PDB file of N, CA and C in Angstrom:
ATOM      1  N   ASP A  24     123.325  61.494  83.553  1.00 58.00           N
ATOM      2  CA  ASP A  24     122.394  62.743  83.580  1.00 58.00           C
ATOM      3  C   ASP A  24     122.886  63.716  84.434  1.00 58.00           C
ATOM      4  N   LEU A  25     122.979  63.602  85.625  1.00 65.00           N
ATOM      5  CA  LEU A  25     123.592  64.464  86.960  1.00 65.00           C
ATOM      6  C   LEU A  25     125.018  65.159  86.292  1.00 65.00           C
ATOM      7  N   PRO A  26     125.956  64.542  85.686  1.00 74.00           N
ATOM      8  CA  PRO A  26     127.197  65.654  85.263  1.00 74.00           C
ATOM      9  C   PRO A  26     126.609  66.281  83.995  1.00 74.00           C
ATOM     10  N   ALA A  27     126.000  66.071  83.360  1.00 74.00           N
ATOM     11  CA  ALA A  27     125.098  66.751  82.157  1.00 74.00           C
ATOM     12  C   ALA A  27     124.390  68.113  82.830  1.00 74.00           C
ATOM     13  N   ALA A  28     123.753  68.097  83.697  1.00 76.00           N
ATOM     14  CA  ALA A  28     123.131  68.521  84.433  1.00 76.00           C
ATOM     15  C   ALA A  28     123.566  70.004  85.223  1.00 76.00           C
ATOM     16  N   SER A  29     124.670  69.461  85.704  1.00 83.00           N
ATOM     17  CA  SER A  29     125.800  69.952  86.557  1.00 83.00           C
ATOM     18  C   SER A  29     127.208  70.825  85.692  1.00 83.00           C
ATOM     19  N   LEU A  30     127.052  70.081  84.777  1.00 82.00           N
ATOM     20  CA  LEU A  30     127.497  71.192  83.371  1.00 82.00           C
ATOM     21  C   LEU A  30     126.767  72.745  82.770  1.00 82.00           C
ATOM     22  N   PHE A  31     125.412  72.315  82.564  1.00 85.00           N
ATOM     23  CA  PHE A  31     124.606  73.123  82.434  1.00 85.00           C
ATOM     24  C   PHE A  31     124.306  74.430  83.170  1.00 85.00           C
ATOM     25  N   ARG A  32     124.246  73.708  84.399  1.00 85.00           N
ATOM     26  CA  ARG A  32     124.657  75.039  85.556  1.00 85.00           C
ATOM     27  C   ARG A  32     125.802  75.683  85.460  1.00 85.00           C
ATOM     28  N   MET A  33     126.592  74.855  85.410  1.00 86.00           N
ATOM     29  CA  MET A  33     127.967  75.721  84.906  1.00 86.00           C
ATOM     30  C   MET A  33     127.834  76.763  83.783  1.00 86.00           C
ATOM     31  N   MET A  34     127.352  76.529  82.679  1.00 87.00           N
ATOM     32  CA  MET A  34     127.374  77.124  82.079  1.00 87.00           C
ATOM     33  C   MET A  34     126.533  78.567  82.312  1.00 87.00           C
ATOM     34  N   LYS A  35     125.005  78.107  82.220  1.00 89.00           N
ATOM     35  CA  LYS A  35     124.601  79.237  82.890  1.00 89.00           C
ATOM     36  C   LYS A  35     125.115  80.154  83.730  1.00 89.00           C
ATOM     37  N   LEU A  36     125.531  79.890  84.868  1.00 89.00           N
ATOM     38  CA  LEU A  36     126.645  81.000  86.025  1.00 89.00           C
ATOM     39  C   LEU A  36     127.517  81.499  85.014  1.00 89.00           C
ATOM     40  N   PHE A  37     128.550  80.781  84.333  1.00 87.00           N
ATOM     41  CA  PHE A  37     129.504  81.464  83.695  1.00 87.00           C
ATOM     42  C   PHE A  37     128.876  82.495  82.300  1.00 87.00           C
ATOM     43  N   LYS A  38     127.931  82.366  82.108  1.00 89.00           N
ATOM     44  CA  LYS A  38     127.126  82.936  81.229  1.00 89.00           C
ATOM     45  C   LYS A  38     126.440  84.554  82.109  1.00 89.00           C
ATOM     46  N   LEU A  39     126.191  84.219  83.065  1.00 86.00           N
ATOM     47  CA  LEU A  39     125.574  85.178  83.949  1.00 86.00           C
ATOM     48  C   LEU A  39     126.518  86.079  84.160  1.00 86.00           C
ATOM     49  N   THR A  40     128.155  85.076  84.901  1.00 85.00           N
ATOM     50  CA  THR A  40     128.926  86.157  85.396  1.00 85.00           C
ATOM     51  C   THR A  40     129.666  86.985  83.753  1.00 85.00           C
ATOM     52  N   ARG A  41     129.450  86.667  83.234  1.00 84.00           N
ATOM     53  CA  ARG A  41     129.806  87.771  81.708  1.00 84.00           C
ATOM     54  C   ARG A  41     129.110  88.467  81.245  1.00 84.00           C
ATOM     55  N   ILE A  42     127.483  88.277  81.723  1.00 81.00           N
ATOM     56  CA  ILE A  42     126.882  89.653  81.783  1.00 81.00           C
ATOM     57  C   ILE A  42     126.531  90.733  82.687  1.00 81.00           C
ATOM     58  N   LEU A  43     127.175  90.373  83.712  1.00 78.00           N
ATOM     59  CA  LEU A  43     127.480  91.141  85.070  1.00 78.00           C
ATOM     60  C   LEU A  43     128.316  92.022  84.926  1.00 78.00           C
ATOM     61  N   ARG A  44     129.514  91.170  84.131  1.00 78.00           N
ATOM     62  CA  ARG A  44     130.797  91.995  83.886  1.00 78.00           C
ATOM     63  C   ARG A  44     130.547  92.736  83.036  1.00 78.00           C
ATOM     64  N   VAL A  45     129.993  92.761  82.003  1.00 75.00           N
ATOM     65  CA  VAL A  45     129.695  94.077  81.009  1.00 75.00           C
ATOM     66  C   VAL A  45     128.901  94.958  81.250  1.00 75.00           C
ATOM     67  N   LEU A  46     127.904  94.690  82.264  1.00 72.00           N
ATOM     68  CA  LEU A  46     126.924  95.521  82.789  1.00 72.00           C
ATOM     69  C   LEU A  46     127.779  96.595  83.997  1.00 72.00           C
ATOM     70  N   LYS A  47     129.096  95.902  84.772  1.00 74.00           N
ATOM     71  CA  LYS A  47     129.622  96.826  85.681  1.00 74.00           C
ATOM     72  C   LYS A  47     130.502  97.805  84.526  1.00 74.00           C
ATOM     73  N   ALA A  48     130.841  97.821  83.318  1.00 74.00           N
ATOM     74  CA  ALA A  48     131.275  98.726  82.572  1.00 74.00           C
ATOM     75  C   ALA A  48     131.183 100.014  82.589  1.00 74.00           C
ATOM     76  N   GLU A  49     131.921 100.834  82.345  1.00 74.00           N
ATOM     77  CA  GLU A  49     131.572 102.523  82.433  1.00 74.00           C
ATOM     78  C   GLU A  49     130.534 102.986  82.143  1.00 74.00           C
ATOM     79  N   GLY A  50     130.027 102.389  80.996  1.00 75.00           N
ATOM     80  CA  GLY A  50     129.171 102.853  79.860  1.00 75.00           C
ATOM     81  C   GLY A  50     127.636 102.644  80.283  1.00 75.00           C
ATOM     82  N   PHE A  51     127.836 101.415  81.137  1.00 77.00           N
ATOM     83  CA  PHE A  51     126.487 101.148  81.845  1.00 77.00           C
ATOM     84  C   PHE A  51     125.937 101.360  82.801  1.00 77.00           C
ATOM     85  N   LYS A  52     127.245 102.373  83.739  1.00 82.00           N
ATOM     86  CA  LYS A  52     126.737 102.433  85.416  1.00 82.00           C
ATOM     87  C   LYS A  52     125.059 103.793  85.154  1.00 82.00           C
ATOM     88  N   ASP A  53     125.041 104.396  84.404  1.00 85.00           N
ATOM     89  CA  ASP A  53     123.947 105.259  84.519  1.00 85.00           C
ATOM     90  C   ASP A  53     122.862 104.329  84.141  1.00 85.00           C
ATOM     91  N   LEU A  54     122.599 103.493  83.775  1.00 83.00           N
ATOM     92  CA  LEU A  54     121.746 102.814  83.147  1.00 83.00           C
ATOM     93  C   LEU A  54     121.854 102.105  84.559  1.00 83.00           C
ATOM     94  N   LEU A  55     122.399 101.580  84.969  1.00 82.00           N
ATOM     95  CA  LEU A  55     122.027 101.139  86.504  1.00 82.00           C
ATOM     96  C   LEU A  55     121.832 101.892  87.206  1.00 82.00           C
ATOM     97  N   THR A  56     122.436 103.083  87.091  1.00 88.00           N
ATOM     98  CA  THR A  56     121.683 104.165  88.615  1.00 88.00           C
ATOM     99  C   THR A  56     120.252 104.142  88.041  1.00 88.00           C
ATOM    100  N   MET A  57     119.513 104.218  86.842  1.00 91.00           N
ATOM    101  CA  MET A  57     118.243 104.572  86.561  1.00 91.00           C
ATOM    102  C   MET A  57     117.547 102.809  87.124  1.00 91.00           C
ATOM    103  N   ILE A  58     118.086 101.962  87.003  1.00 89.00           N
ATOM    104  CA  ILE A  58     117.204 100.813  87.320  1.00 89.00           C
ATOM    105  C   ILE A  58     117.091 100.868  88.837  1.00 89.00           C
ATOM    106  N   GLN A  59     118.442 101.143  89.731  1.00 92.00           N
ATOM    107  CA  GLN A  59     118.255 101.517  90.627  1.00 92.00           C
ATOM    108  C   GLN A  59     117.335 102.473  91.409  1.00 92.00           C
ATOM    109  N   GLY A  60     116.714 103.669  90.925  1.00 95.00           N
ATOM    110  CA  GLY A  60     116.220 104.509  91.195  1.00 95.00           C
ATOM    111  C   GLY A  60     114.708 104.025  90.991  1.00 95.00           C
ATOM    112  N   MET A  61     114.506 103.274  89.618  1.00 95.00           N
ATOM    113  CA  MET A  61     113.085 102.657  89.506  1.00 95.00           C
ATOM    114  C   MET A  61     112.358 101.449  90.732  1.00 95.00           C
ATOM    115  N   ILE A  62     113.450 100.429  90.846  1.00 95.00           N
ATOM    116  CA  ILE A  62     113.515  99.956  92.005  1.00 95.00           C
ATOM    117  C   ILE A  62     113.022 100.511  93.504  1.00 95.00           C
ATOM    118  N   GLY A  63     113.729 101.422  93.691  1.00 96.00           N
ATOM    119  CA  GLY A  63     113.884 102.303  94.960  1.00 96.00           C
ATOM    120  C   GLY A  63     112.409 103.046  94.796  1.00 96.00           C
ATOM    121  N   GLY A  64     111.924 103.080  93.857  1.00 96.00           N
ATOM    122  CA  GLY A  64     110.730 104.327  93.929  1.00 96.00           C
ATOM    123  C   GLY A  64     109.726 103.315  93.802  1.00 96.00           C
ATOM    124  N   PHE A  65     109.896 101.779  93.465  1.00 96.00           N
ATOM    125  CA  PHE A  65     108.110 101.298  93.491  1.00 96.00           C
ATOM    126  C   PHE A  65     107.588 101.067  94.769  1.00 96.00           C
ATOM    127  N   PRO A  66     107.982 100.947  95.935  1.00 96.00           N
ATOM    128  CA  PRO A  66     107.198 101.261  96.916  1.00 96.00           C
ATOM    129  C   PRO A  66     106.124 102.454  96.862  1.00 96.00           C
ATOM    130  N   THR A  67     106.940 103.216  96.359  1.00 97.00           N
ATOM    131  CA  THR A  67     106.034 105.060  96.622  1.00 97.00           C
ATOM    132  C   THR A  67     105.089 104.675  95.475  1.00 97.00           C
ATOM    133  N   LEU A  68     105.559 104.423  94.467  1.00 96.00           N
ATOM    134  CA  LEU A  68     104.485 104.324  93.419  1.00 96.00           C
ATOM    135  C   LEU A  68     103.021 103.162  94.394  1.00 96.00           C
ATOM    136  N   ILE A  69     103.338 102.419  94.538  1.00 97.00           N
ATOM    137  CA  ILE A  69     102.299 101.587  94.993  1.00 97.00           C
ATOM    138  C   ILE A  69     101.375 102.200  96.062  1.00 97.00           C
ATOM    139  N   TRP A  70     102.235 102.650  97.253  1.00 98.00           N
ATOM    140  CA  TRP A  70     101.277 103.421  97.804  1.00 98.00           C
ATOM    141  C   TRP A  70     100.534 104.846  97.561  1.00 98.00           C
ATOM    142  N   ALA A  71     100.843 105.070  96.314  1.00 98.00           N
ATOM    143  CA  ALA A  71     100.328 106.291  95.447  1.00 98.00           C
ATOM    144  C   ALA A  71      99.150 105.712  94.716  1.00 98.00           C
ATOM    145  N   MET A  72      99.399 104.199  93.883  1.00 97.00           N
ATOM    146  CA  MET A  72      98.045 104.149  93.494  1.00 97.00           C
ATOM    147  C   MET A  72      97.370 103.387  94.260  1.00 97.00           C
ATOM    148  N   ILE A  73      97.267 103.183  95.456  1.00 98.00           N
ATOM    149  CA  ILE A  73      96.620 102.750  96.571  1.00 98.00           C
ATOM    150  C   ILE A  73      95.686 103.431  97.171  1.00 98.00           C
ATOM    151  N   LEU A  74      96.875 104.990  97.144  1.00 98.00           N
ATOM    152  CA  LEU A  74      96.095 106.279  97.632  1.00 98.00           C
ATOM    153  C   LEU A  74      95.315 106.478  96.176  1.00 98.00           C
ATOM    154  N   PHE A  75      95.479 106.516  95.488  1.00 97.00           N
ATOM    155  CA  PHE A  75      94.373 106.548  93.935  1.00 97.00           C
ATOM    156  C   PHE A  75      93.031 105.829  93.984  1.00 97.00           C
ATOM    157  N   LEU A  76      93.360 105.170  94.229  1.00 97.00           N
ATOM    158  CA  LEU A  76      92.304 103.716  94.140  1.00 97.00           C
ATOM    159  C   LEU A  76      91.213 103.759  95.601  1.00 97.00           C
ATOM    160  N   LEU A  77      91.561 104.873  96.773  1.00 98.00           N
ATOM    161  CA  LEU A  77      90.960 104.557  97.796  1.00 98.00           C
ATOM    162  C   LEU A  77      89.929 106.152  97.545  1.00 98.00           C
ATOM    163  N   VAL A  78      91.093 107.283  96.846  1.00 97.00           N
ATOM    164  CA  VAL A  78      90.176 108.396  96.561  1.00 97.00           C
ATOM    165  C   VAL A  78      89.027 107.659  95.501  1.00 97.00           C
ATOM    166  N   ILE A  79      89.139 107.287  94.470  1.00 97.00           N
ATOM    167  CA  ILE A  79      88.242 106.530  93.310  1.00 97.00           C
ATOM    168  C   ILE A  79      87.093 105.767  93.903  1.00 97.00           C
ATOM    169  N   TYR A  80      87.715 105.191  94.754  1.00 98.00           N
ATOM    170  CA  TYR A  80      86.729 104.246  95.851  1.00 98.00           C
ATOM    171  C   TYR A  80      85.735 105.218  96.151  1.00 98.00           C
ATOM    172  N   ILE A  81      86.171 105.855  97.421  1.00 98.00           N
ATOM    173  CA  ILE A  81      85.121 106.448  98.258  1.00 98.00           C
ATOM    174  C   ILE A  81      84.611 107.782  97.540  1.00 98.00           C
ATOM    175  N   SER A  82      85.058 108.301  96.463  1.00 96.00           N
ATOM    176  CA  SER A  82      84.532 109.116  94.973  1.00 96.00           C
ATOM    177  C   SER A  82      82.500 107.960  94.518  1.00 96.00           C
ATOM    178  N   ALA A  83      83.368 107.029  94.415  1.00 95.00           N
ATOM    179  CA  ALA A  83      82.411 106.321  93.757  1.00 95.00           C
ATOM    180  C   ALA A  83      81.412 105.855  94.808  1.00 95.00           C
ATOM    181  N   LEU A  84      81.508 105.382  95.519  1.00 96.00           N
ATOM    182  CA  LEU A  84      80.536 105.287  96.564  1.00 96.00           C
ATOM    183  C   LEU A  84      79.589 106.482  96.748  1.00 96.00           C
ATOM    184  N   LEU A  85      79.736 107.579  96.818  1.00 95.00           N
ATOM    185  CA  LEU A  85      79.264 108.620  96.993  1.00 95.00           C
ATOM    186  C   LEU A  85      78.331 109.194  95.848  1.00 95.00           C
ATOM    187  N   PHE A  86      79.025 109.193  94.785  1.00 91.00           N
ATOM    188  CA  PHE A  86      78.619 109.054  93.969  1.00 91.00           C
ATOM    189  C   PHE A  86      77.319 107.839  93.460  1.00 91.00           C
ATOM    190  N   LYS A  87      77.294 107.000  93.649  1.00 92.00           N
ATOM    191  CA  LYS A  87      76.525 105.883  94.127  1.00 92.00           C
ATOM    192  C   LYS A  87      75.253 106.075  94.881  1.00 92.00           C
ATOM    193  N   GLU A  88      75.789 106.559  95.816  1.00 92.00           N
ATOM    194  CA  GLU A  88      74.504 107.106  97.084  1.00 92.00           C
ATOM    195  C   GLU A  88      73.634 107.790  95.960  1.00 92.00           C
ATOM    196  N   PHE A  89      74.436 109.276  95.759  1.00 89.00           N
ATOM    197  CA  PHE A  89      73.671 110.247  95.053  1.00 89.00           C
ATOM    198  C   PHE A  89      73.257 110.322  93.751  1.00 89.00           C
ATOM    199  N   TYR A  90      73.602 109.642  93.110  1.00 85.00           N
ATOM    200  CA  TYR A  90      73.377 109.197  91.388  1.00 85.00           C
ATOM    201  C   TYR A  90      72.545 108.233  90.974  1.00 85.00           C
ATOM    202  N   GLY A  91      72.955 107.082  92.003  1.00 83.00           N
ATOM    203  CA  GLY A  91      72.615 105.886  91.445  1.00 83.00           C
ATOM    204  C   GLY A  91      71.189 105.497  91.483  1.00 83.00           C
ATOM    205  N   LYS A  92      70.114 106.573  91.762  1.00 82.00           N
ATOM    206  CA  LYS A  92      68.682 106.476  91.936  1.00 82.00           C
ATOM    207  C   LYS A  92      68.038 107.342  91.091  1.00 82.00           C
ATOM    208  N   VAL A  93      69.201 108.067  90.160  1.00 80.00           N
ATOM    209  CA  VAL A  93      68.374 108.824  89.528  1.00 80.00           C
ATOM    210  C   VAL A  93      67.651 108.464  88.189  1.00 80.00           C
ATOM    211  N   PRO A  94      66.292 108.929  88.519  1.00 84.00           N
ATOM    212  CA  PRO A  94      65.472 108.226  87.070  1.00 84.00           C
ATOM    213  C   PRO A  94      66.003 108.634  85.450  1.00 84.00           C
ATOM    214  N   VAL A  95      67.466 109.308  85.293  1.00 79.00           N
ATOM    215  CA  VAL A  95      67.675 109.388  84.003  1.00 79.00           C
ATOM    216  C   VAL A  95      68.574 108.183  83.767  1.00 79.00           C
ATOM    217  N   ASP A  96      68.204 107.135  82.672  1.00 76.00           N
ATOM    218  CA  ASP A  96      68.910 106.043  82.328  1.00 76.00           C
ATOM    219  C   ASP A  96      70.348 106.280  82.229  1.00 76.00           C
ATOM    220  N   HIS A  97      71.358 107.227  81.233  1.00 75.00           N
ATOM    221  CA  HIS A  97      72.362 106.774  81.592  1.00 75.00           C
ATOM    222  C   HIS A  97      72.884 106.876  82.565  1.00 75.00           C
ATOM    223  N   VAL A  98      72.475 107.995  83.492  1.00 80.00           N
ATOM    224  CA  VAL A  98      73.106 108.496  84.624  1.00 80.00           C
ATOM    225  C   VAL A  98      73.008 107.130  85.684  1.00 80.00           C
ATOM    226  N   TYR A  99      71.432 106.710  85.884  1.00 81.00           N
ATOM    227  CA  TYR A  99      71.152 106.107  86.567  1.00 81.00           C
ATOM    228  C   TYR A  99      72.237 104.124  86.267  1.00 81.00           C
ATOM    229  N   ILE A 100      72.505 103.897  84.650  1.00 82.00           N
ATOM    230  CA  ILE A 100      73.179 103.112  84.163  1.00 82.00           C
ATOM    231  C   ILE A 100      75.138 103.222  84.596  1.00 82.00           C
ATOM    232  N   SER A 101      75.435 104.625  84.512  1.00 83.00           N
ATOM    233  CA  SER A 101      76.506 104.869  84.772  1.00 83.00           C
ATOM    234  C   SER A 101      76.963 105.086  86.595  1.00 83.00           C
ATOM    235  N   PHE A 102      76.025 104.548  87.120  1.00 86.00           N
ATOM    236  CA  PHE A 102      76.191 104.527  88.613  1.00 86.00           C
ATOM    237  C   PHE A 102      75.267 103.765  89.669  1.00 86.00           C
ATOM    238  N   ASN A 103      74.817 102.929  89.126  1.00 87.00           N
ATOM    239  CA  ASN A 103      73.616 101.867  89.581  1.00 87.00           C
ATOM    240  C   ASN A 103      74.912 100.905  90.828  1.00 87.00           C
ATOM    241  N   ASN A 104      76.051 100.831  90.354  1.00 89.00           N
ATOM    242  CA  ASN A 104      76.797  99.715  91.737  1.00 89.00           C
ATOM    243  C   ASN A 104      77.824 100.327  91.517  1.00 89.00           C
ATOM    244  N   VAL A 105      78.837  99.784  92.289  1.00 94.00           N
ATOM    245  CA  VAL A 105      80.209 100.116  92.904  1.00 94.00           C
ATOM    246  C   VAL A 105      81.028 100.032  91.737  1.00 94.00           C
ATOM    247  N   PRO A 106      81.404  99.388  90.903  1.00 94.00           N
ATOM    248  CA  PRO A 106      82.427  98.955  90.025  1.00 94.00           C
ATOM    249  C   PRO A 106      82.114 100.096  88.793  1.00 94.00           C
ATOM    250  N   ARG A 107      80.835  99.907  87.989  1.00 90.00           N
ATOM    251  CA  ARG A 107      80.299 100.526  86.778  1.00 90.00           C
ATOM    252  C   ARG A 107      81.055 102.188  87.862  1.00 90.00           C
ATOM    253  N   SER A 108      80.444 102.891  89.286  1.00 91.00           N
ATOM    254  CA  SER A 108      80.697 103.835  89.028  1.00 91.00           C
ATOM    255  C   SER A 108      82.076 104.393  89.566  1.00 91.00           C
ATOM    256  N   MET A 109      82.417 102.914  89.833  1.00 94.00           N
ATOM    257  CA  MET A 109      84.377 103.313  90.059  1.00 94.00           C
ATOM    258  C   MET A 109      84.809 103.872  88.839  1.00 94.00           C
ATOM    259  N   LEU A 110      83.967 103.079  87.486  1.00 90.00           N
ATOM    260  CA  LEU A 110      85.104 103.314  86.235  1.00 90.00           C
ATOM    261  C   LEU A 110      84.687 104.753  86.011  1.00 90.00           C
ATOM    262  N   THR A 111      83.741 105.346  85.911  1.00 89.00           N
ATOM    263  CA  THR A 111      82.633 106.728  85.897  1.00 89.00           C
ATOM    264  C   THR A 111      83.139 107.680  86.050  1.00 89.00           C
ATOM    265  N   THR A 112      83.522 107.298  87.760  1.00 91.00           N
ATOM    266  CA  THR A 112      84.408 108.300  88.296  1.00 91.00           C
ATOM    267  C   THR A 112      85.968 108.538  87.583  1.00 91.00           C
ATOM    268  N   PHE A 113      86.836 107.121  87.699  1.00 92.00           N
ATOM    269  CA  PHE A 113      88.004 107.313  86.728  1.00 92.00           C
ATOM    270  C   PHE A 113      87.970 107.899  85.154  1.00 92.00           C
ATOM    271  N   ARG A 114      87.197 107.870  84.550  1.00 88.00           N
ATOM    272  CA  ARG A 114      86.979 108.289  83.655  1.00 88.00           C
ATOM    273  C   ARG A 114      86.579 109.977  83.737  1.00 88.00           C
ATOM    274  N   CYS A 115      85.699 110.156  84.477  1.00 88.00           N
ATOM    275  CA  CYS A 115      85.094 111.716  84.414  1.00 88.00           C
ATOM    276  C   CYS A 115      86.537 112.436  85.264  1.00 88.00           C
ATOM    277  N   ALA A 116      86.990 111.644  85.933  1.00 89.00           N
ATOM    278  CA  ALA A 116      88.457 112.522  86.421  1.00 89.00           C
ATOM    279  C   ALA A 116      89.240 112.790  85.414  1.00 89.00           C
ATOM    280  N   PHE A 117      89.488 112.255  83.960  1.00 87.00           N
ATOM    281  CA  PHE A 117      90.314 112.159  83.597  1.00 87.00           C
ATOM    282  C   PHE A 117      89.727 112.792  82.245  1.00 87.00           C
ATOM    283  N   GLY A 118      88.320 113.144  82.150  1.00 83.00           N
ATOM    284  CA  GLY A 118      88.025 114.447  80.844  1.00 83.00           C
ATOM    285  C   GLY A 118      86.988 113.480  80.051  1.00 83.00           C
ATOM    286  N   ASP A 119      86.844 112.209  80.369  1.00 81.00           N
ATOM    287  CA  ASP A 119      86.283 111.345  79.681  1.00 81.00           C
ATOM    288  C   ASP A 119      84.457 111.332  80.254  1.00 81.00           C
ATOM    289  N   CYS A 120      83.693 111.921  80.774  1.00 83.00           N
ATOM    290  CA  CYS A 120      82.415 112.106  81.425  1.00 83.00           C
ATOM    291  C   CYS A 120      81.536 111.542  80.383  1.00 83.00           C
ATOM    292  N   ASN A 121      81.470 110.833  79.570  1.00 78.00           N
ATOM    293  CA  ASN A 121      80.451 110.220  78.573  1.00 78.00           C
ATOM    294  C   ASN A 121      79.988 108.548  79.199  1.00 78.00           C
ATOM    295  N   ASP A 122      79.007 108.250  79.161  1.00 72.00           N
ATOM    296  CA  ASP A 122      78.627 106.760  78.888  1.00 72.00           C
ATOM    297  C   ASP A 122      78.961 105.998  77.784  1.00 72.00           C
ATOM    298  N   ILE A 123      78.608 104.641  77.574  1.00 71.00           N
ATOM    299  CA  ILE A 123      78.694 103.909  76.969  1.00 71.00           C
ATOM    300  C   ILE A 123      78.720 104.409  75.466  1.00 71.00           C
ATOM    301  N   ASP A 124      77.482 105.216  74.902  1.00 69.00           N
ATOM    302  CA  ASP A 124      77.581 105.045  73.969  1.00 69.00           C
ATOM    303  C   ASP A 124      77.661 106.413  73.525  1.00 69.00           C
ATOM    304  N   SER A 125      78.497 107.355  74.023  1.00 70.00           N
ATOM    305  CA  SER A 125      79.145 108.764  74.039  1.00 70.00           C
ATOM    306  C   SER A 125      78.262 109.873  74.008  1.00 70.00           C
ATOM    307  N   VAL A 126      77.426 109.435  75.157  1.00 70.00           N
ATOM    308  CA  VAL A 126      76.170 110.420  75.632  1.00 70.00           C
ATOM    309  C   VAL A 126      76.668 111.192  77.226  1.00 70.00           C
ATOM    310  N   PRO A 127      76.896 112.709  76.623  1.00 78.00           N
ATOM    311  CA  PRO A 127      77.580 112.741  77.753  1.00 78.00           C
ATOM    312  C   PRO A 127      76.569 113.106  79.398  1.00 78.00           C
ATOM    313  N   ILE A 128      77.352 112.455  80.408  1.00 77.00           N
ATOM    314  CA  ILE A 128      76.762 111.690  81.376  1.00 77.00           C
ATOM    315  C   ILE A 128      75.756 113.107  82.017  1.00 77.00           C
ATOM    316  N   PHE A 129      76.413 114.427  82.123  1.00 74.00           N
ATOM    317  CA  PHE A 129      76.073 115.171  83.165  1.00 74.00           C
ATOM    318  C   PHE A 129      75.989 116.598  81.846  1.00 74.00           C
ATOM    319  N   GLU A 130      74.345 116.896  81.803  1.00 69.00           N
ATOM    320  CA  GLU A 130      74.439 118.108  80.443  1.00 69.00           C
ATOM    321  C   GLU A 130      73.708 118.959  81.219  1.00 69.00           C
TER     322      GLU A 130
END
């Protein structure tokens, strides 16, 4: 069993070196540059998502306080708790400011 497993590991390593050799060819330099750029920009993307979620969360808290007690049904349903308020805030930020039944929230 051990020699067979060792042989399979050697074959996998050989395949990996062949793939790396192909990627180092001249035609793939641009692809590698793009991949390195994506990997380098990933932490910035994560921080941008965190900042966006923070803005949505704070806005949702404010909207929940201001609109969560409004006696109009579709407004109350859209802002009665924080997760629903976050979803509604996100949807309104991108132009879909309707409730579940496609009734405009703010008329």
